[in-house]
XYZ file of C-alpha atoms in Angstrom:
662
model
C 130.206 16.809 -25.784
C 132.799 15.622 -22.869
C 132.878 14.647 -19.963
C 135.314 12.744 -17.213
C 132.930 10.372 -15.936
C 131.445 8.237 -18.268
C 127.923 6.447 -17.495
C 126.879 2.852 -18.329
C 124.905 4.478 -21.198
C 127.828 6.191 -22.651
C 130.099 5.106 -24.896
C 133.898 7.049 -25.625
C 134.295 8.506 -29.523
C 137.839 9.183 -29.896
C 138.303 11.709 -33.532
C 141.335 11.869 -36.115
C 142.987 14.629 -34.079
C 142.713 12.416 -30.616
C 140.055 14.284 -29.242
C 137.936 11.924 -27.133
C 133.435 12.918 -27.386
C 131.604 10.671 -25.157
C 127.496 10.466 -26.474
C 124.947 7.951 -25.897
C 125.073 4.283 -27.183
C 123.159 4.157 -30.388
C 124.553 7.759 -31.553
C 124.592 7.774 -35.898
C 127.827 8.999 -37.347
C 125.434 11.305 -39.021
C 124.584 12.677 -35.330
C 128.172 13.150 -34.569
C 128.905 14.755 -37.359
C 126.115 17.506 -36.757
C 127.523 17.090 -33.696
C 131.369 18.897 -34.907
C 129.786 21.101 -37.389
C 126.822 21.869 -39.948
C 129.304 21.764 -42.600
C 130.605 18.359 -41.938
C 126.992 17.119 -41.623
C 126.396 18.133 -44.810
C 129.643 16.702 -46.375
C 129.249 13.537 -44.462
C 129.452 10.741 -46.852
C 129.626 7.776 -44.150
C 132.353 7.069 -41.465
C 135.522 4.938 -41.030
C 134.792 2.983 -37.324
C 137.695 1.507 -36.110
C 138.875 1.859 -39.937
C 135.841 -0.363 -41.150
C 133.835 1.674 -43.693
C 130.664 1.920 -42.661
C 126.436 3.724 -43.193
C 126.596 7.285 -41.542
C 123.292 6.231 -40.182
C 125.182 3.179 -38.519
C 124.692 3.245 -34.861
C 127.797 3.442 -32.720
C 127.381 0.618 -29.247
C 131.340 0.494 -28.432
C 133.944 3.059 -27.391
C 135.640 3.364 -30.732
C 137.472 5.123 -33.495
C 136.109 7.598 -35.674
C 136.572 9.725 -38.932
C 133.659 10.867 -40.744
C 134.499 10.184 -44.267
C 133.762 13.223 -47.512
C 134.600 13.226 -51.034
C 138.326 14.522 -49.525
C 138.602 11.768 -47.318
C 142.777 11.270 -47.699
C 141.271 7.478 -48.660
C 141.028 8.143 -52.112
C 140.212 4.605 -53.360
C 138.007 4.209 -50.429
C 135.773 7.011 -51.500
C 135.642 6.283 -55.376
C 134.130 2.377 -54.420
C 131.957 4.203 -52.608
C 130.198 6.209 -54.987
C 130.577 3.778 -57.848
C 128.609 1.143 -55.742
C 126.121 3.399 -55.467
C 126.586 3.897 -58.585
C 125.657 0.254 -60.028
C 122.424 1.053 -57.625
C 121.226 4.162 -59.593
C 122.181 2.376 -62.507
C 119.934 -0.573 -61.772
C 117.256 2.055 -60.932
C 117.258 3.768 -63.882
C 117.181 0.997 -65.767
C 113.765 -0.634 -64.441
C 112.376 3.153 -64.210
C 112.767 2.826 -68.142
C 112.322 -0.559 -69.054
C 110.102 -2.307 -66.780
C 110.242 -6.055 -66.784
C 114.056 -6.007 -67.132
C 115.911 -7.711 -63.869
C 118.190 -7.211 -62.177
C 121.520 -9.397 -60.796
C 124.779 -8.351 -59.765
C 126.623 -5.175 -59.563
C 130.003 -3.954 -58.300
C 132.662 -1.304 -58.192
C 135.739 -1.766 -60.112
C 138.551 -0.601 -60.289
C 137.681 1.946 -62.233
C 133.846 2.363 -62.324
C 131.540 0.026 -61.893
C 129.012 -2.886 -63.609
C 125.406 -3.946 -63.696
C 123.574 -7.025 -65.238
C 120.655 -6.888 -66.691
C 117.843 -9.595 -67.949
C 115.545 -8.679 -71.000
C 115.274 -10.292 -73.727
C 115.736 -6.805 -75.999
C 119.732 -5.985 -76.281
C 121.154 -2.408 -74.703
C 123.178 -0.417 -77.222
C 125.624 2.861 -76.933
C 122.345 4.124 -78.450
C 120.146 4.209 -75.216
C 123.568 5.584 -72.742
C 122.406 9.142 -73.068
C 118.621 8.294 -71.794
C 120.146 5.973 -68.964
C 122.332 8.973 -67.644
C 119.743 11.347 -67.940
C 117.790 9.358 -65.351
C 120.570 8.963 -62.951
C 120.911 12.553 -63.045
C 117.364 12.511 -62.103
C 117.298 10.043 -59.887
C 120.233 11.436 -58.092
C 118.143 15.183 -58.298
C 115.564 12.978 -55.788
C 117.742 12.892 -53.234
C 115.859 9.901 -52.167
C 116.828 8.533 -49.197
C 118.684 5.358 -49.118
C 118.537 2.851 -45.824
C 119.582 -0.856 -44.862
C 116.811 -3.305 -43.610
C 117.962 -6.873 -43.219
C 115.013 -8.997 -43.758
C 114.698 -13.089 -43.136
C 115.801 -15.250 -45.949
C 111.796 -15.986 -46.616
C 110.591 -12.781 -46.776
C 113.673 -12.081 -49.094
C 112.660 -14.728 -51.096
C 108.867 -14.136 -51.463
C 109.047 -10.462 -52.276
C 111.989 -10.751 -54.967
C 109.431 -13.982 -56.467
C 106.440 -11.669 -56.305
C 107.963 -8.764 -58.349
C 109.543 -11.305 -61.158
C 113.345 -11.295 -60.220
C 114.203 -14.105 -60.074
C 118.016 -13.849 -60.457
C 117.844 -11.975 -56.627
C 115.792 -14.692 -55.330
C 118.496 -16.948 -56.007
C 121.119 -15.385 -54.265
C 119.209 -14.569 -51.416
C 118.555 -18.635 -51.079
C 122.598 -19.244 -51.861
C 123.435 -16.565 -48.973
C 120.893 -17.928 -46.027
C 123.268 -21.629 -47.048
C 125.791 -19.740 -45.528
C 124.016 -18.432 -42.512
C 124.897 -14.605 -43.653
C 122.045 -11.705 -42.966
C 119.906 -10.979 -45.624
C 120.908 -6.872 -46.037
C 118.378 -4.828 -47.994
C 118.601 -1.430 -49.343
C 115.953 0.861 -49.883
C 115.529 3.840 -52.358
C 113.361 6.038 -52.353
C 109.585 4.069 -51.684
C 109.872 2.184 -54.103
C 112.568 0.527 -55.181
C 115.697 -1.732 -53.270
C 118.590 -4.294 -53.862
C 119.671 -6.712 -52.242
C 123.432 -5.649 -50.873
C 126.260 -5.715 -47.857
C 126.536 -2.149 -48.388
C 127.446 -0.079 -47.350
C 126.227 3.095 -48.910
C 126.213 6.967 -49.594
C 122.925 8.120 -46.626
C 120.834 9.664 -50.202
C 120.580 9.682 -53.912
C 121.773 12.940 -53.852
C 125.159 12.402 -52.220
C 126.115 10.966 -55.625
C 128.618 13.195 -57.671
C 126.639 13.553 -60.507
C 129.754 12.882 -62.572
C 129.737 9.463 -64.331
C 128.913 8.197 -67.873
C 128.079 4.509 -68.890
C 131.032 3.460 -71.483
C 130.012 -0.483 -72.672
C 127.564 -2.891 -73.477
C 128.905 -6.581 -73.513
C 127.624 -9.931 -72.503
C 127.714 -12.231 -69.102
C 126.944 -15.222 -67.466
C 125.212 -15.793 -64.692
C 127.467 -16.425 -61.891
C 129.883 -16.585 -64.278
C 128.470 -20.288 -66.093
C 128.549 -20.442 -69.865
C 125.865 -22.981 -68.946
C 123.554 -19.923 -67.514
C 121.959 -17.949 -69.144
C 123.691 -14.901 -71.205
C 123.184 -10.914 -69.035
C 123.535 -7.959 -70.377
C 126.397 -5.998 -68.584
C 126.594 -2.612 -69.194
C 129.937 -0.712 -67.851
C 130.120 2.516 -66.263
C 132.520 5.122 -64.936
C 131.943 7.626 -62.014
C 134.430 10.173 -60.484
C 133.923 12.880 -57.778
C 134.566 15.573 -59.723
C 134.176 16.390 -63.486
C 138.224 17.316 -63.772
C 138.701 13.426 -62.932
C 136.301 12.285 -65.046
C 137.975 14.085 -68.266
C 141.488 12.996 -66.816
C 140.200 9.318 -67.051
C 138.313 9.206 -70.192
C 141.723 11.199 -71.790
C 143.033 8.277 -69.968
C 141.444 5.456 -71.198
C 142.276 7.713 -75.215
C 145.773 7.717 -74.642
C 145.644 3.680 -73.608
C 143.761 3.314 -76.408
C 146.714 4.450 -78.384
C 149.091 2.498 -76.480
C 146.841 -0.295 -77.076
C 150.027 -3.475 -76.619
C 147.728 -5.406 -79.412
C 148.190 -2.953 -82.068
C 151.349 -1.981 -81.429
C 152.589 -5.586 -81.612
C 150.825 -5.796 -84.998
C 152.745 -2.616 -86.406
C 155.889 -3.639 -84.911
C 155.776 -7.098 -86.028
C 155.878 -8.925 -83.026
C 153.933 -11.297 -81.969
C 149.938 -12.823 -83.201
C 147.831 -14.575 -82.208
C 144.308 -16.326 -84.007
C 141.900 -19.455 -83.119
C 143.314 -22.435 -83.849
C 145.549 -21.213 -80.447
C 143.499 -19.194 -78.348
C 144.690 -17.469 -75.650
C 148.612 -18.247 -76.806
C 151.106 -16.712 -78.571
C 152.887 -16.383 -81.476
C 155.678 -15.068 -81.109
C 158.037 -13.735 -84.301
C 161.248 -12.632 -84.879
C 161.178 -9.691 -83.397
C 159.050 -10.640 -81.003
C 161.218 -13.198 -79.723
C 164.043 -11.478 -79.925
C 162.894 -8.967 -77.286
C 161.226 -12.145 -75.487
C 165.101 -13.182 -75.362
C 166.297 -9.647 -74.364
C 164.476 -9.731 -71.485
C 165.341 -13.897 -70.589
C 168.866 -13.070 -70.582
C 168.617 -9.946 -68.825
C 166.830 -11.820 -65.986
C 169.413 -14.383 -65.877
C 171.865 -12.288 -65.380
C 170.752 -10.655 -62.778
C 169.547 -13.917 -61.404
C 173.173 -15.574 -61.331
C 174.710 -12.814 -59.402
C 171.913 -13.376 -56.928
C 172.974 -16.514 -56.311
C 170.209 -18.328 -57.971
C 170.550 -21.837 -59.014
C 168.743 -22.536 -62.654
C 166.497 -25.558 -63.214
C 163.671 -27.176 -65.806
C 161.006 -29.053 -64.217
C 158.649 -31.097 -66.848
C 155.532 -30.099 -68.661
C 153.600 -32.849 -68.114
C 153.069 -34.593 -65.093
C 151.299 -36.851 -63.165
C 148.326 -35.847 -61.374
C 149.339 -37.666 -58.711
C 151.830 -34.954 -57.368
C 149.340 -32.618 -57.781
C 147.065 -34.310 -55.030
C 149.281 -34.318 -52.913
C 150.080 -30.945 -53.422
C 146.391 -29.539 -52.803
C 146.087 -28.114 -56.513
C 144.391 -30.779 -58.038
C 141.602 -29.586 -55.683
C 142.164 -25.765 -55.461
C 142.882 -25.863 -59.162
C 141.846 -28.351 -61.317
C 139.000 -26.512 -63.647
C 141.624 -24.573 -64.433
C 144.210 -27.511 -65.779
C 145.156 -28.885 -69.268
C 144.606 -33.035 -68.872
C 146.336 -35.664 -70.666
C 146.237 -39.063 -70.949
C 147.841 -41.827 -72.699
C 146.191 -45.035 -73.273
C 149.278 -46.611 -74.404
C 151.071 -45.951 -71.213
C 148.025 -47.190 -69.611
C 148.576 -50.267 -71.052
C 152.216 -50.708 -70.746
C 152.120 -49.812 -67.153
C 149.057 -51.949 -66.625
C 147.324 -49.119 -64.318
C 144.214 -48.356 -63.506
C 142.857 -45.685 -66.013
C 142.244 -42.752 -63.747
C 145.536 -43.053 -62.302
C 147.292 -42.394 -65.887
C 146.338 -39.005 -65.652
C 148.557 -35.837 -66.408
C 148.546 -32.894 -66.721
C 150.043 -29.800 -68.334
C 151.672 -27.726 -65.416
C 150.176 -24.763 -64.113
C 152.791 -23.340 -61.723
C 156.300 -24.712 -61.234
C 156.355 -25.037 -57.072
C 155.658 -28.983 -56.789
C 158.374 -29.626 -59.192
C 161.208 -27.989 -57.465
C 160.216 -29.300 -54.083
C 160.941 -32.814 -55.988
C 163.943 -30.996 -57.165
C 164.559 -30.512 -53.465
C 163.849 -33.586 -52.018
C 166.032 -35.205 -54.595
C 169.048 -36.252 -51.970
C 168.995 -35.005 -48.224
C 169.727 -31.070 -47.832
C 171.687 -29.408 -44.267
C 171.780 -26.082 -43.193
C 174.774 -25.416 -44.984
C 172.433 -26.114 -48.256
C 169.922 -23.336 -47.293
C 169.303 -20.685 -48.474
C 168.620 -22.662 -51.760
C 167.562 -20.130 -54.454
C 166.230 -22.276 -57.733
C 165.043 -20.117 -60.625
C 162.608 -21.165 -63.656
C 161.817 -19.231 -66.691
C 159.064 -22.516 -66.288
C 156.383 -22.733 -69.580
C 152.961 -23.061 -67.333
C 149.263 -23.845 -68.752
C 145.886 -22.184 -66.665
C 142.527 -23.004 -68.577
C 141.323 -19.030 -68.523
C 137.647 -18.637 -69.519
C 137.579 -16.770 -73.047
C 135.910 -13.453 -72.287
C 138.673 -13.239 -69.565
C 141.366 -13.026 -71.995
C 143.592 -10.383 -73.399
C 145.867 -10.054 -75.884
C 149.260 -11.385 -74.430
C 148.350 -9.987 -71.060
C 145.864 -12.576 -69.811
C 146.893 -15.464 -71.621
C 146.808 -19.667 -71.537
C 150.110 -20.515 -71.991
C 152.881 -18.023 -70.155
C 156.530 -18.643 -68.986
C 156.749 -17.249 -65.139
C 160.157 -15.833 -64.217
C 159.413 -17.591 -61.529
C 161.449 -18.965 -58.401
C 161.538 -20.532 -54.914
C 164.001 -20.033 -51.909
C 164.428 -22.909 -49.105
C 165.745 -21.285 -45.993
C 165.149 -21.583 -42.386
C 162.715 -19.623 -40.926
C 165.386 -17.366 -39.684
C 166.501 -16.909 -42.775
C 162.754 -14.682 -43.868
C 164.551 -11.960 -42.829
C 167.632 -11.434 -44.514
C 165.941 -13.709 -48.008
C 163.096 -11.656 -47.465
C 164.526 -7.851 -47.772
C 167.245 -9.052 -50.428
C 164.783 -9.805 -52.739
C 162.640 -7.041 -52.465
C 165.645 -4.772 -52.949
C 166.472 -7.218 -55.981
C 163.055 -6.564 -57.606
C 163.386 -2.936 -56.935
C 166.782 -2.744 -58.699
C 164.822 -4.299 -61.924
C 162.020 -3.137 -61.872
C 163.918 0.559 -62.150
C 166.019 -0.821 -64.950
C 162.950 -1.229 -66.363
C 161.806 1.676 -66.159
C 159.482 1.622 -63.047
C 159.924 4.227 -60.427
C 156.509 4.253 -59.118
C 156.132 1.179 -56.850
C 153.160 0.476 -54.505
C 153.625 -2.551 -52.455
C 150.078 -4.155 -50.383
C 150.493 -6.505 -48.238
C 148.385 -9.275 -47.624
C 148.271 -10.486 -44.191
C 146.803 -13.932 -42.969
C 143.037 -14.920 -44.347
C 139.844 -16.369 -42.120
C 140.342 -19.749 -43.673
C 144.440 -20.753 -43.220
C 146.875 -23.611 -42.350
C 149.726 -22.898 -39.692
C 148.963 -21.901 -35.608
C 148.789 -18.314 -34.954
C 152.731 -18.074 -34.144
C 153.887 -19.167 -37.484
C 151.762 -16.479 -38.638
C 153.162 -14.111 -36.198
C 156.328 -14.848 -37.102
C 155.930 -14.697 -41.086
C 154.028 -11.370 -41.032
C 156.779 -9.678 -38.941
C 159.291 -11.089 -40.922
C 158.125 -9.480 -44.436
C 156.773 -6.315 -42.831
C 160.734 -6.110 -41.036
C 161.961 -6.490 -45.083
C 160.134 -4.460 -46.596
C 161.006 -1.619 -43.422
C 164.109 -2.718 -44.130
C 164.029 -2.533 -48.234
C 162.725 1.619 -47.980
C 159.508 0.077 -49.414
C 156.130 1.187 -47.540
C 153.101 -0.446 -47.564
C 149.334 -0.675 -47.596
C 147.568 -3.708 -45.420
C 145.352 -5.663 -47.769
C 144.057 -7.317 -44.474
C 142.123 -10.540 -45.436
C 143.993 -11.421 -48.644
C 146.888 -13.812 -47.183
C 147.254 -16.987 -49.375
C 145.683 -19.529 -47.257
C 149.561 -20.880 -46.417
C 151.163 -18.389 -45.764
C 151.279 -13.673 -46.113
C 152.024 -12.368 -49.626
C 153.563 -9.188 -50.922
C 152.119 -7.841 -53.879
C 154.201 -4.901 -56.054
C 152.050 -2.855 -58.187
C 153.875 -0.366 -60.897
C 152.071 2.684 -61.879
C 152.888 3.505 -65.654
C 152.987 6.461 -67.513
C 149.250 7.391 -67.814
C 148.877 6.480 -63.931
C 147.517 2.815 -64.801
C 148.601 0.542 -62.211
C 149.866 -2.939 -62.888
C 150.155 -5.770 -60.160
C 153.618 -8.076 -61.589
C 155.646 -9.546 -58.545
C 154.634 -12.064 -55.559
C 156.014 -13.076 -52.631
C 155.009 -15.312 -50.353
C 155.800 -17.086 -46.972
C 154.657 -21.072 -47.221
C 154.453 -23.435 -44.383
C 152.596 -25.928 -45.831
C 154.126 -27.002 -49.249
C 157.098 -28.683 -47.600
C 154.947 -30.100 -45.160
C 152.509 -31.708 -47.857
C 155.753 -32.706 -50.348
C 158.014 -34.167 -47.747
C 160.730 -31.583 -47.583
C 163.630 -31.958 -45.007
C 166.304 -30.917 -43.918
C 169.048 -32.224 -41.023
C 169.606 -29.209 -38.655
C 172.783 -27.996 -37.001
C 170.939 -29.958 -34.176
C 171.710 -32.865 -36.068
C 167.318 -33.609 -36.434
C 165.323 -33.016 -39.441
C 162.942 -30.000 -40.183
C 161.267 -28.712 -42.727
C 162.057 -25.465 -44.341
C 160.298 -22.777 -45.109
C 159.528 -21.764 -48.750
C 159.309 -18.190 -50.383
C 157.531 -17.759 -53.787
C 158.448 -15.105 -55.453
C 157.630 -13.632 -59.407
C 159.195 -10.578 -60.303
C 157.943 -9.879 -63.905
C 155.335 -12.411 -63.111
C 155.001 -13.517 -66.750
C 157.198 -13.143 -69.595
C 154.086 -12.414 -71.688
C 152.181 -10.340 -69.285
C 155.127 -7.983 -68.327
C 156.685 -7.457 -72.365
C 152.432 -6.179 -73.151
C 152.714 -3.635 -69.903
C 156.412 -2.332 -71.208
C 154.960 -1.621 -74.335
C 152.520 0.469 -73.062
C 154.264 1.981 -70.643
C 156.211 2.717 -73.367
C 153.960 3.049 -76.153
C 156.781 1.145 -78.292
C 159.383 3.676 -78.054
C 161.369 1.336 -75.734
C 164.523 1.775 -74.354
C 167.755 1.261 -76.950
C 169.077 -1.576 -75.212
C 165.050 -4.000 -74.988
C 164.255 -2.774 -78.626
C 164.304 -5.602 -80.784
C 165.627 -3.291 -83.769
C 168.031 -1.209 -82.493
C 168.283 0.726 -85.805
C 167.891 0.337 -89.353
C 170.164 2.164 -92.002
C 167.867 3.513 -94.735
C 170.343 4.870 -98.265
C 168.466 8.037 -99.907
C 169.416 6.757 -103.016
C 170.008 4.140 -104.655
C 173.479 3.836 -105.282
C 174.082 4.411 -101.357
C 172.971 1.020 -101.257
C 176.385 -0.535 -101.049
C 177.330 1.483 -97.794
C 174.056 1.621 -96.377
C 175.273 -2.110 -95.855
C 178.154 -1.863 -95.226
C 177.269 0.468 -92.193
C 174.654 -2.280 -91.089
C 177.420 -5.026 -91.372
C 179.463 -2.381 -88.761
C 176.852 -1.819 -86.271
C 176.384 -5.774 -86.454
C 179.907 -6.318 -85.698
C 179.665 -4.434 -82.433
C 176.613 -6.593 -80.920
C 174.415 -3.765 -82.528
C 170.738 -5.024 -83.197
C 170.905 -3.388 -86.966
C 168.802 -3.812 -90.818
C 168.800 -2.252 -93.747
C 165.710 -0.628 -95.705
C 166.786 -1.149 -99.266
C 163.259 -0.359 -100.635
C 162.758 1.516 -103.513
C 160.815 4.432 -101.868
C 161.264 8.099 -101.049
C 163.155 8.248 -97.502
C 160.591 10.058 -96.142
C 158.392 7.711 -96.823
C 160.835 5.252 -94.828
C 161.348 7.438 -91.906
C 157.098 7.305 -91.798
C 157.055 3.984 -91.917
C 160.418 3.299 -89.778
C 159.207 5.504 -87.320
C 155.767 3.459 -86.881
C 157.526 0.440 -86.763
C 159.159 1.817 -83.452
C 162.847 2.026 -84.246
C 164.444 3.294 -82.338
C 167.231 4.972 -84.937
C 167.132 5.546 -87.926
C 170.603 6.191 -89.881
C 169.969 8.398 -92.874
C 172.887 7.631 -95.676
C 173.077 9.443 -99.166
C 176.740 10.353 -101.004
C 176.983 12.862 -99.648
C 177.519 10.063 -96.351
C 179.539 7.818 -98.252
C 181.843 9.767 -99.709
C 182.392 10.885 -96.464
C 182.064 8.308 -94.080
C 179.649 9.794 -91.726
C 175.552 8.347 -90.958
C 173.468 10.819 -90.208
C 171.528 9.882 -86.629
C 167.417 10.487 -86.818
C 165.976 9.206 -83.047
C 162.744 8.095 -82.808
C 159.870 11.188 -82.314
C 162.515 13.521 -82.741
C 162.857 16.564 -85.802
C 166.114 16.654 -85.119
C 169.278 14.742 -86.556
C 172.795 14.853 -86.054
C 175.811 14.400 -89.132
C 178.344 12.261 -87.307
C 180.963 9.623 -88.018
C 180.500 6.084 -89.005
C 182.945 5.122 -86.091
C 181.851 8.141 -83.296
C 178.093 6.694 -84.523
C 178.924 3.548 -83.480
C 180.991 3.693 -80.054
C 177.614 6.359 -78.989
C 174.672 3.977 -80.061
C 177.038 0.709 -78.505
C 177.449 2.546 -75.437
C 173.286 3.004 -75.607
C 172.827 0.044 -76.253
C 173.987 -1.665 -73.007
C 172.435 -4.110 -70.651
C 171.896 -2.380 -66.961
C 173.927 -4.805 -65.124
C 173.652 -5.081 -61.399
């Protein structure tokens, strides 16, 4: 349908191919899909109205760009989130049909699936999963229509209380306080849930490709003071092929679990007496220091200056920076009574906090002595040890800890230097990731949030500079609307590992606020005082987490330059122990990290044990090698081995083990 003269009661809809159609105002996405073709109408799941995902039944009341969303939509992540959101509702309905009296709370989509939290006295077990999954398939087969309704808060509270859903009633009251509409989605005639949507048009549109994964505990609204709920995790995909690939990826991820690898390789351990912290063993600390040495070399060549700031800082600084208000619950505090008596201060003022981040301390260094515009940019780096209180349930090996070391830096610059400094950082980051073995890098651009500091003109300049830097550095990005920090936009750098998992590591944030709050100034070319711009940036994120990512990415088979033990010399018989020691000494003298395995065990046993410990190179020596001055090299994961002169082996391994240079 098209017309050159559009009446006031008509709207113009622009389709992805650029064609424009006119419809009566209030036409739904369902009707638009049907007008285009029966096949599209059957496949339609939702609409994208001016880029925003909406229910298929949404009335279109103004001129707009419109896309009909199907399972084959180009935005795979958005489609998966849509079907997983519906999967959570189907799970909730199935549970309530099978176990009457069970209350439902929250059920969001997650990165690889969804979960729903339930209130039930009797515990769920994995033995219940098959029955629940079967009921979910039945609900899909019923093809129940899904319709959105808006209720008044009073009606919603009264309804949920009447059916015993006290948690839903409590949440309705919270929504009402914020002045938001009470959005209800009805699934068929008898079941409904509180939800903002969007949703599929019916349960029959949900691909029956889901699987319940596990059950765990969770507190209502994340507060340990509240009742513990039962959380059922599940996954959902567009087709069986995707589900099978995901399950295979999980199986592979389990083999690569950094906690298991850390134990097998003798790198670290953790224990309850220091929950969320890491006990680094000699081999693990060697790996840590190798990465630190590499990062320090790269930063020195990039003209960073390295600093060191205190671990324990008076709360006054955290109040001035704004972190006390926004981050207080995650900070470790300390009070010193002797200090209170000595200084005669109010006890409330002599409270110290272990630093959760380095930025306020870096501003204190910047503020020592008046800076000139000629001193900028000043790139200030610190391998800063930080402490943050993470809930026990959030801890995960060395990837989510309470004590960690950031590869942190802050660039103090002028507004005119934002683009060049951002571009230079992006290039440095890309180069470092390449050296670490990551070539698939995704960039998310997070722009201004609704609540923010600074003028629109300032935000325009900061966002434009970051986008221009991405383009100049050859980095494509996707928009992450409204997710910037309150003080400025940011880039998030996401690495994809060898089994397809994404890890958000590096960040670059533009900050106009902290220099203002903490009084940072420099003298400009005009002789006047100005505020510097502060670029917060990290590449690894934290050494602890990045080492965990590396272990899983390489399945423990680290590149030779990273490996804490690069080679082990294993004699076949004890008569060759002296030659094995000589070989190890020469390797060590050449700068290689070498060890010997002189256990009175058969060589095949030693090879199995050393392979389990992920030793990159096993050097086997016997009587023949001792007599001829040769060694037999065996690489991790390879059956093939070769016998070469010791000098040649040392030269070859030394070249392979050389740390990457800028």
